[in-house]
Short mmCIF file of C-alpha atoms in Angstrom, two decimals:
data_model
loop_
_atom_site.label_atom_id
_atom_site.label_comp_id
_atom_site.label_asym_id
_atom_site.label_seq_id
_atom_site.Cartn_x
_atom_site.Cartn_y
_atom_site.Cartn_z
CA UNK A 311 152.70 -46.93 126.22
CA UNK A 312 149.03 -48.78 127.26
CA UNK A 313 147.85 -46.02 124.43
CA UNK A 314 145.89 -44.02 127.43
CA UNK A 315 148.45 -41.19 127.10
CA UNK A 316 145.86 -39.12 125.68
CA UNK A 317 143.21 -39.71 128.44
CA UNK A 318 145.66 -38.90 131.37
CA UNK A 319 146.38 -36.02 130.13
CA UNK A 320 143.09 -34.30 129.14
CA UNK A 321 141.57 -32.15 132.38
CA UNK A 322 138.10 -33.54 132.85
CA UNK A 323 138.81 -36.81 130.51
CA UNK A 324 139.47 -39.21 133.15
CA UNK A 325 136.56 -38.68 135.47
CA UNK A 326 133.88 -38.87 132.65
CA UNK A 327 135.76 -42.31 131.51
CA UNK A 328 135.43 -43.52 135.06
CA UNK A 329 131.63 -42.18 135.20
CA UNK A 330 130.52 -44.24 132.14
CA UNK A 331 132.47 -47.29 133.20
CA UNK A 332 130.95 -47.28 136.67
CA UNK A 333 127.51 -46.64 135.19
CA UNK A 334 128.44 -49.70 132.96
CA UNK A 335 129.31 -51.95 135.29
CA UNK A 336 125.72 -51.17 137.39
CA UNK A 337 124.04 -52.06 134.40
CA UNK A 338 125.54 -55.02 133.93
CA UNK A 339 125.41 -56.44 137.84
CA UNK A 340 121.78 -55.99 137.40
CA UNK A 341 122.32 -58.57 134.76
CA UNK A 342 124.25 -60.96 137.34
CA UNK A 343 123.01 -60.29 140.37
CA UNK A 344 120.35 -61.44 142.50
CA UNK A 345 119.04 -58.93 144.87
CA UNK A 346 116.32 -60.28 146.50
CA UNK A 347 117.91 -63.92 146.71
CA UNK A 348 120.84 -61.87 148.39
CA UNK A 349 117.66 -59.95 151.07
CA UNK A 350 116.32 -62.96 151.66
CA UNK A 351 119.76 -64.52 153.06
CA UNK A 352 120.44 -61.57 155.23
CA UNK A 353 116.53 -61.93 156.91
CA UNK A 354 116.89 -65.94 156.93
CA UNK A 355 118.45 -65.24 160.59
CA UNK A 356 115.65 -63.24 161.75
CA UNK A 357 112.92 -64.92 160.19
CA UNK A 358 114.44 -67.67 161.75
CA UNK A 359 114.47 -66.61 165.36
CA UNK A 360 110.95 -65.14 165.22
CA UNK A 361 109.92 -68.81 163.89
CA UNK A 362 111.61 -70.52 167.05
CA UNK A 363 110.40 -68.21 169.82
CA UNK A 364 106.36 -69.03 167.70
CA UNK A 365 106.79 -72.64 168.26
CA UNK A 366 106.03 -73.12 171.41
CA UNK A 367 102.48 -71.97 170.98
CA UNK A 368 102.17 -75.05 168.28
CA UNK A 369 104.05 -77.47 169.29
CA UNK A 370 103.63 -80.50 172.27
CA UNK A 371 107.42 -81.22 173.13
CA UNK A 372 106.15 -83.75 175.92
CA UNK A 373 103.97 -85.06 173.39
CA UNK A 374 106.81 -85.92 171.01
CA UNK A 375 109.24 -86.85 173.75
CA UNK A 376 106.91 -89.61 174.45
CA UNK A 377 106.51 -90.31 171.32
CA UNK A 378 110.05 -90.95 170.51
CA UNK A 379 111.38 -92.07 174.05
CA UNK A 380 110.63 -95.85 174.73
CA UNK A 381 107.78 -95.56 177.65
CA UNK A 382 106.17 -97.69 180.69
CA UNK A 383 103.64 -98.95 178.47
CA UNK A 384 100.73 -97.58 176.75
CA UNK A 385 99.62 -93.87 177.71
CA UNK A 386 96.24 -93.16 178.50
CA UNK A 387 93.76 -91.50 175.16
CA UNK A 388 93.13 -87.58 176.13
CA UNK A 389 90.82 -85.65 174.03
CA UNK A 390 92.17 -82.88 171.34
CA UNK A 391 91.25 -79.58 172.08
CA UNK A 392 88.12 -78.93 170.04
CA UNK A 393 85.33 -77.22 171.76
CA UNK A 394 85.77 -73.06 172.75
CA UNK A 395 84.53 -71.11 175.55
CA UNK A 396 82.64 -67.72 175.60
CA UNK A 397 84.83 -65.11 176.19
CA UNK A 398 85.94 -65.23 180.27
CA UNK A 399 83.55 -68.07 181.13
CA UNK A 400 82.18 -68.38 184.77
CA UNK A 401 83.32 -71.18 186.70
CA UNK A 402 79.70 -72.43 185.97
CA UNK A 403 80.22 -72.61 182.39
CA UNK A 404 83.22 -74.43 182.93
CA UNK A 405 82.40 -77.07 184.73
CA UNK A 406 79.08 -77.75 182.83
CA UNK A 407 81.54 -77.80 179.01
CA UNK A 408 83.95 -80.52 181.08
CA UNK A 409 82.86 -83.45 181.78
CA UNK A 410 82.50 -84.71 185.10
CA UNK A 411 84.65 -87.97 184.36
CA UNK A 412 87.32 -86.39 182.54
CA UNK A 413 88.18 -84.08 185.50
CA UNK A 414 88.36 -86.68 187.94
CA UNK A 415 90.59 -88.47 185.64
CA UNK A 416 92.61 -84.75 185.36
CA UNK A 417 93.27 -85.23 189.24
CA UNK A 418 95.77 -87.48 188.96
CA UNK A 419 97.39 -86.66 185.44
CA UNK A 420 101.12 -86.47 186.26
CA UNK A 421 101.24 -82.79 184.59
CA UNK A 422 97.98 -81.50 186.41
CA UNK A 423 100.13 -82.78 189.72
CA UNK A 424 102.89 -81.37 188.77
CA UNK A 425 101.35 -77.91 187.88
CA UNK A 426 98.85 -77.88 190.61
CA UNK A 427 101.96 -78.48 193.20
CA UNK A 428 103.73 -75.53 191.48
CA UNK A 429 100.59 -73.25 191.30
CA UNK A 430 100.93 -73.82 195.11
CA UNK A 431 104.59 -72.79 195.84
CA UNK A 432 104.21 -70.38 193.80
CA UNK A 433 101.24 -68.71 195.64
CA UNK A 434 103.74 -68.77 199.22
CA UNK A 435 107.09 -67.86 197.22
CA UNK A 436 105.84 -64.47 196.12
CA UNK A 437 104.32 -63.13 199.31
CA UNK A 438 107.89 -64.57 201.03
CA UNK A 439 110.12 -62.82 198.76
CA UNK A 440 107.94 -59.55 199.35
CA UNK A 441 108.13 -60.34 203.23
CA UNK A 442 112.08 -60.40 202.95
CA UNK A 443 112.53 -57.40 200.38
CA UNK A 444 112.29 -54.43 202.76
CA UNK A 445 115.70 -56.18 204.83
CA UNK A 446 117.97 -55.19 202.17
CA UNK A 447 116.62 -51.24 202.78
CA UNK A 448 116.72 -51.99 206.52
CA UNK A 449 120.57 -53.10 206.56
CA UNK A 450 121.10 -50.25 204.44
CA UNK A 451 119.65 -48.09 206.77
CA UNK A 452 121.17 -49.35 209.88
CA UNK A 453 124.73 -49.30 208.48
CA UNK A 454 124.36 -45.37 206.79
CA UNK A 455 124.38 -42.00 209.20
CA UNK A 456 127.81 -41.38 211.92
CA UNK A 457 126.20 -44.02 214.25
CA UNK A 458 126.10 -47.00 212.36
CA UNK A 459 123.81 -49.47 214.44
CA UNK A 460 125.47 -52.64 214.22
CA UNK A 461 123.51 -54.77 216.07
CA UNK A 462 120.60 -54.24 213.91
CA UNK A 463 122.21 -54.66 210.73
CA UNK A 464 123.30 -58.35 212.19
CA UNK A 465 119.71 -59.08 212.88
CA UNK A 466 118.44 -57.57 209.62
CA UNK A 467 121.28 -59.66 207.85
CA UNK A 468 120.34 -62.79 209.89
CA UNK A 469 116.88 -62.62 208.98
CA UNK A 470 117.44 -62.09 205.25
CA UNK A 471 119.41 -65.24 205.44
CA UNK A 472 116.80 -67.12 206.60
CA UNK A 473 114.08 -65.60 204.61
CA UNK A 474 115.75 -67.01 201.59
CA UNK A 475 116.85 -70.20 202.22
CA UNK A 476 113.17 -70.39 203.14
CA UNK A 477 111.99 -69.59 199.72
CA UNK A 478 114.48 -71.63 198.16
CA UNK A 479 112.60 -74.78 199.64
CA UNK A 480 109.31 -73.25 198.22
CA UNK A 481 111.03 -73.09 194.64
CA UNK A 482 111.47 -76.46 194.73
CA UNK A 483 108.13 -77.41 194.43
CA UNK A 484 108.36 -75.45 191.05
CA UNK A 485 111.05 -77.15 189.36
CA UNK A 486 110.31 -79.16 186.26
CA UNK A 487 106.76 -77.30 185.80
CA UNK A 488 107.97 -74.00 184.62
CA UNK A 489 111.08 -74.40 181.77
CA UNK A 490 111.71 -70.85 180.79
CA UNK A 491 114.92 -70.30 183.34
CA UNK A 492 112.95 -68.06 186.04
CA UNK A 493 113.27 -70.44 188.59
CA UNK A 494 117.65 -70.79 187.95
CA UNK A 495 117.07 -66.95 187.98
CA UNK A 496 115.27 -66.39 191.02
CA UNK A 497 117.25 -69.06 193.11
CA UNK A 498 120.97 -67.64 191.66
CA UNK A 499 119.49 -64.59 193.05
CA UNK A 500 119.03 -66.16 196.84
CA UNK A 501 122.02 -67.70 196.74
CA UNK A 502 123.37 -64.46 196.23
CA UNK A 503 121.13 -62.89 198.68
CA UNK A 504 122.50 -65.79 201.56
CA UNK A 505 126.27 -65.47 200.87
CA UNK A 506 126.09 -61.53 201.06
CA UNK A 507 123.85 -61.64 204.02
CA UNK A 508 125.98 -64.00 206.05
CA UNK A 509 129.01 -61.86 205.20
CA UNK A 510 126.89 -59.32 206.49
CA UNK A 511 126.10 -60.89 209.78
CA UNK A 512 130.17 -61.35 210.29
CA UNK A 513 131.21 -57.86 209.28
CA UNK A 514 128.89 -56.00 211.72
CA UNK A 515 129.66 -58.52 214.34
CA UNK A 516 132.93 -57.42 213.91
CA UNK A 517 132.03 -53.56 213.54
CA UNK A 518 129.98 -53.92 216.42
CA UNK A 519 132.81 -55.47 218.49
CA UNK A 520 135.31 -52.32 217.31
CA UNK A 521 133.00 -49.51 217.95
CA UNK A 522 132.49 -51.13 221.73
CA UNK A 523 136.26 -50.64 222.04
CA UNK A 524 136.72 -46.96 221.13
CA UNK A 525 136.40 -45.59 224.74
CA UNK A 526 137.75 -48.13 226.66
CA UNK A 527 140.11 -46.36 229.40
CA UNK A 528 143.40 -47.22 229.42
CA UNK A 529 143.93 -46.65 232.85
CA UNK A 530 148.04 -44.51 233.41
CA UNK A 531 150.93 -44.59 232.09
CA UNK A 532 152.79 -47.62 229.94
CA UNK A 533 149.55 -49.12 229.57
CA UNK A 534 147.58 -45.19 228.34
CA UNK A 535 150.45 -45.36 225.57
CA UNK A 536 149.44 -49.16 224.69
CA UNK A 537 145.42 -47.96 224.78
CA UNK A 538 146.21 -45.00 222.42
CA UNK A 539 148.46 -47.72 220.06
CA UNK A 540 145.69 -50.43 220.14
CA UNK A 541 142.66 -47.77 219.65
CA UNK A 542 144.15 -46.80 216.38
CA UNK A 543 144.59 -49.98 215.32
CA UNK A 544 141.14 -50.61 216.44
CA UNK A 545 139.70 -47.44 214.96
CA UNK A 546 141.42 -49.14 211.09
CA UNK A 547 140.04 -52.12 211.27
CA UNK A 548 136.50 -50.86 212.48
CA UNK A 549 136.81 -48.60 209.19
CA UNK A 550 137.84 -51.57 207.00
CA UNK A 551 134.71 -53.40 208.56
CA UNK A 552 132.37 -50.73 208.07
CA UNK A 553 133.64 -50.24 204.65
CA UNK A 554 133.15 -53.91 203.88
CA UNK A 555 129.81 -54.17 205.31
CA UNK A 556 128.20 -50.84 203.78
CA UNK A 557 129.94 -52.54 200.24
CA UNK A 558 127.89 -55.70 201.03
CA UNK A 559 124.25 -53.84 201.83
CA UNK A 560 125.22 -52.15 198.14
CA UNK A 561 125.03 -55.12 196.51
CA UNK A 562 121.54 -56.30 197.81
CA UNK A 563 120.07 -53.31 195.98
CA UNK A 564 120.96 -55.02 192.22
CA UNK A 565 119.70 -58.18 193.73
CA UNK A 566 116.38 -57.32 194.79
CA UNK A 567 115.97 -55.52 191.26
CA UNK A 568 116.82 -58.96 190.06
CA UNK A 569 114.77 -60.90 192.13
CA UNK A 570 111.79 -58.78 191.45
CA UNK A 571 111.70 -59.64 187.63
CA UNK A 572 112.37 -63.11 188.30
CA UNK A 573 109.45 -63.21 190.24
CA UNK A 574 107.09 -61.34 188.30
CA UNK A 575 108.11 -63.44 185.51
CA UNK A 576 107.25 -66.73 187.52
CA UNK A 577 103.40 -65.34 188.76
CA UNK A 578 102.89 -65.36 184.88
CA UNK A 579 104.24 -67.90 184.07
CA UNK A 580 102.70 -70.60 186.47
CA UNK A 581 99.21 -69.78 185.25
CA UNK A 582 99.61 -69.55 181.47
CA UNK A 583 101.70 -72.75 182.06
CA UNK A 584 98.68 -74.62 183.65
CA UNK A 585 96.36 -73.17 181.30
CA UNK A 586 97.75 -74.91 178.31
CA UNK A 587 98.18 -78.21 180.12
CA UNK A 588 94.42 -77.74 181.19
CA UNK A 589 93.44 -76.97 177.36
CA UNK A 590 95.54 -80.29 176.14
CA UNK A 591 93.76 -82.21 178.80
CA UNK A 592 90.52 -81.51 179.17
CA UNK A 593 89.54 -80.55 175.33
CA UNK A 594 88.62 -77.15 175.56
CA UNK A 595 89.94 -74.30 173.12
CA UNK A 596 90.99 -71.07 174.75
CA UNK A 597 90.59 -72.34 178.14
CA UNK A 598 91.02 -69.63 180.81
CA UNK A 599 94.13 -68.67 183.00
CA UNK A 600 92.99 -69.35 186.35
CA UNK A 601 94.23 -68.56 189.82
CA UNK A 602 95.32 -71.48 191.92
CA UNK A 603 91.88 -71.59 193.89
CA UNK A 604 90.18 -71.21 190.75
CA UNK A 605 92.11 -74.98 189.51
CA UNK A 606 91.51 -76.32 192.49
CA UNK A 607 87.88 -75.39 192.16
CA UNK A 608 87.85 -76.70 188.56
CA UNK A 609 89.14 -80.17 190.08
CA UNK A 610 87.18 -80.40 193.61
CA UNK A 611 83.58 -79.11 192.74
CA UNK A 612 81.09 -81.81 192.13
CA UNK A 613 78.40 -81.01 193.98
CA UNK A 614 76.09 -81.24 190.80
CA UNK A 615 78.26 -84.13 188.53
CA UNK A 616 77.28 -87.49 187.38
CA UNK A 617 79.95 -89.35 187.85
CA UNK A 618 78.11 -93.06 187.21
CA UNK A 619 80.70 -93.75 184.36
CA UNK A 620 83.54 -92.39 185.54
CA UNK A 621 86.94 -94.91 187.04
CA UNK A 622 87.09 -93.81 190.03
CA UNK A 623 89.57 -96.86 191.06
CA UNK A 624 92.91 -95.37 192.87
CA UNK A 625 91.77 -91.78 192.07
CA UNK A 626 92.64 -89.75 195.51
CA UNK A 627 89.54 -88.09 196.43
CA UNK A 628 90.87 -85.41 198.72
CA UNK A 629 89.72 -81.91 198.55
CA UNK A 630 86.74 -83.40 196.02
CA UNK A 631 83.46 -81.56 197.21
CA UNK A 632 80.38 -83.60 196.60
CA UNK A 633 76.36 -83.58 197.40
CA UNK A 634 74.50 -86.04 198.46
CA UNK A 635 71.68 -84.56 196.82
CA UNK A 636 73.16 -83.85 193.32
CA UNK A 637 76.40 -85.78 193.34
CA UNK A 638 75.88 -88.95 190.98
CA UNK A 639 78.19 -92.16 191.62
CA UNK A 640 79.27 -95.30 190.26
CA UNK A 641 76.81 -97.92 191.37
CA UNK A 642 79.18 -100.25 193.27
CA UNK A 643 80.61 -96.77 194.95
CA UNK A 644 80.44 -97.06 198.43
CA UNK A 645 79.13 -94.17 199.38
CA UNK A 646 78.49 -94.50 203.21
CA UNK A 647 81.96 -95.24 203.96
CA UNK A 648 83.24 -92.08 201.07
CA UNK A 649 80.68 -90.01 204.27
CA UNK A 650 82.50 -91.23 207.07
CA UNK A 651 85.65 -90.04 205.33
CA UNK A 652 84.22 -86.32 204.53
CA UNK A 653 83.07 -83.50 206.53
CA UNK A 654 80.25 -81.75 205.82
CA UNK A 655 80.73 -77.90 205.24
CA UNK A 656 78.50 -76.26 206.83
CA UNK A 657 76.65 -78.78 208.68
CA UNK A 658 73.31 -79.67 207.98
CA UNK A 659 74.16 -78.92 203.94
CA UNK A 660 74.41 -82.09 202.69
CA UNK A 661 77.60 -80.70 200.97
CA UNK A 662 80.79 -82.85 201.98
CA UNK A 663 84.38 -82.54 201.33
CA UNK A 664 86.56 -85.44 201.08
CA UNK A 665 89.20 -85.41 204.05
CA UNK A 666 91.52 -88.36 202.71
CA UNK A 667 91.57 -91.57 200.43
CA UNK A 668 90.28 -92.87 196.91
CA UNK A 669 87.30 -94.32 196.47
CA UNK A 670 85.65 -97.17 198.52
CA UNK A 671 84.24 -99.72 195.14
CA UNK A 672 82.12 -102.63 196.60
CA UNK A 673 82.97 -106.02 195.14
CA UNK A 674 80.21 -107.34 192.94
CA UNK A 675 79.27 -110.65 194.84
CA UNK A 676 77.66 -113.74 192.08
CA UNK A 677 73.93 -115.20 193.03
#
């Protein structure tokens, strides 16, 4: 009837029409089709997420917040990174490519603040978070074997507790500094740590209280029968504590895995986060990751500067070593009084460290 009779019946007819019309048809989507406009759509995504995690090694978001957010007034001139360093530069040849005046300036530059505050916590929060580690192994410990020992798995629990709420205060001097989610992490983790630790504390209080009941004597008769009744009531609930509490130390294994990534993740952080903040500031390409004694060195060591141009007006000299050989002030800088506010380190050096206080500027007085 469609006049294909012929075809459907020949053996072998049909499947060499189909070949040549298939073969026909992929010669003519060549003609139609774009293949590499159609690759290039399925790798936009990628291409797209390797671009975004790229851009924050080019791009100054608090530089273009402030440049789009209405501000306080005008923000202080910084220099553009443009001079390099050798390859892991001494502290030597880092102080003598910065200039004395722009690192007393870096002192009290809201980010250098901010980061040298975080540097700080973070140098406590990771020896306290190895200090309270080996509890969760300790509870675990003290609740496993046929004699569980209560008591100690309390005090364990107790001081875990404590330990973390402890660190928790050090985190927050890390807030703001670091943006990459390892301080939520680390703190989700304590908070954690705290609930299961003070469930802890209650469940072998509880246990502890149990156990202590087991051979209690009855004493005869009516009240051997009620002993016997209320020691296997005793005996299931001590079980259903025991239970809960070893379920509880379980979980404290996943959360010190936890914790320990968080944390590793923060000590690398912190530095590479100061480092570019350092770079922006101070002008220097490929400036080094330093430890948080080596910033504070980089900002309190000048025993050799000249600082006769630098504004020195509310900058808050504490921690700022100086000579009074080599060390070069600001004319109307009141240098006797800057003494009296130092100590000298070791005595009999001439090298003083600031105690407390800015500067001390005389006021110029007309003939």
């Amino acid at each position: 009837m469609t006049g294909h009779d012929a075809v459907y019946g020949n053996d072998g007819v049909l499947d060499s029409w189909l070949d040549g019309q298939q073969s026909l048809l992929l010669g003519e989507l060549g003609d139609v089709l774009d293949v590499e406009a159609g690759l290039r759509e399925v790798l936009l995504q990628s291409s797209h997420d390797t671009m975004v995690n790229r851009l924050d090694a080019v791009l100054d978001v608090e530089a273009g917040l402030a440049a789009v957010l209405p501000g306080a007034g005008p923000t202080e001139q910084w220099p553009e990174p443009a001079v390099s360093l050798p390859q892991a530069p001494t502290m030597e040849q880092l102080l003598a490519r910065v200039s004395p005046r722009v690192r007393i300036a870096l002192r009290v530059h809201p980010d250098v603040v901010a980061g040298c505050e975080a540097l700080e916590a973070l140098e406590m929060a990771t020896p306290c978070w190895r200090a309270i580690q080996p509890y969760a192994r300790l509870i675990d410990d003290a609740l496993s074997g046929r004699e569980a020992d209560y008591e100690a798995a309390r005090h364990f629990s107790g001081e875990l507790d404590r330990g973390a709420e402890r660190l928790r205060h050090v985190l927050e001097e890390v807030r703001g500094f670091l943006r990459h989610g390892f301080v939520e992490s680390l703190d989700e983790v304590l908070l954690e740590v705290r609930h299961i630790s003070r469930k802890l504390v209650d469940a072998s209080v509880l246990a502890g209280e149990l156990a202590s009941r087991r051979g209690a004597d009855g004493g005869s008769g009516i009240r051997r029968a009620q002993a016997r009744r209320a020691a296997r009531e005793a005996a299931g609930h001590l079980s259903e504590a025991v239970h809960r509490a070893r379920r509880l130390a379980d979980g404290l294994g996943d959360l010190v895995q936890r914790g320990d990534w968080a944390v590793r993740h923060l000590s690398a952080e912190g530095p590479e986060r100061m480092r570019k903040v350092l770079a922006r500031r101070s002008g220097l390409q490929n400036f080094p990751t330093l430890e948080f004694a080596e910033v504070r060195a980089f900002l309190d060591d000048f025993t050799a500067a000249d600082l006769r141009t630098a504004v020195l007006a509310d900058i808050d000299l504490a921690g700022v070593r100086w000579s009074t050989a080599t060390t070069r002030w600001p004319e109307a800088m009141d240098v006797e009084d800057l003494k009296a506010r130092s100590e000298e380190t070791p005595p009999g050096s001439g090298i003083f460290t600031v105690r407390s206080g800015t500067a001390t500027i005389r006021e110029s007085v007309d003939a």
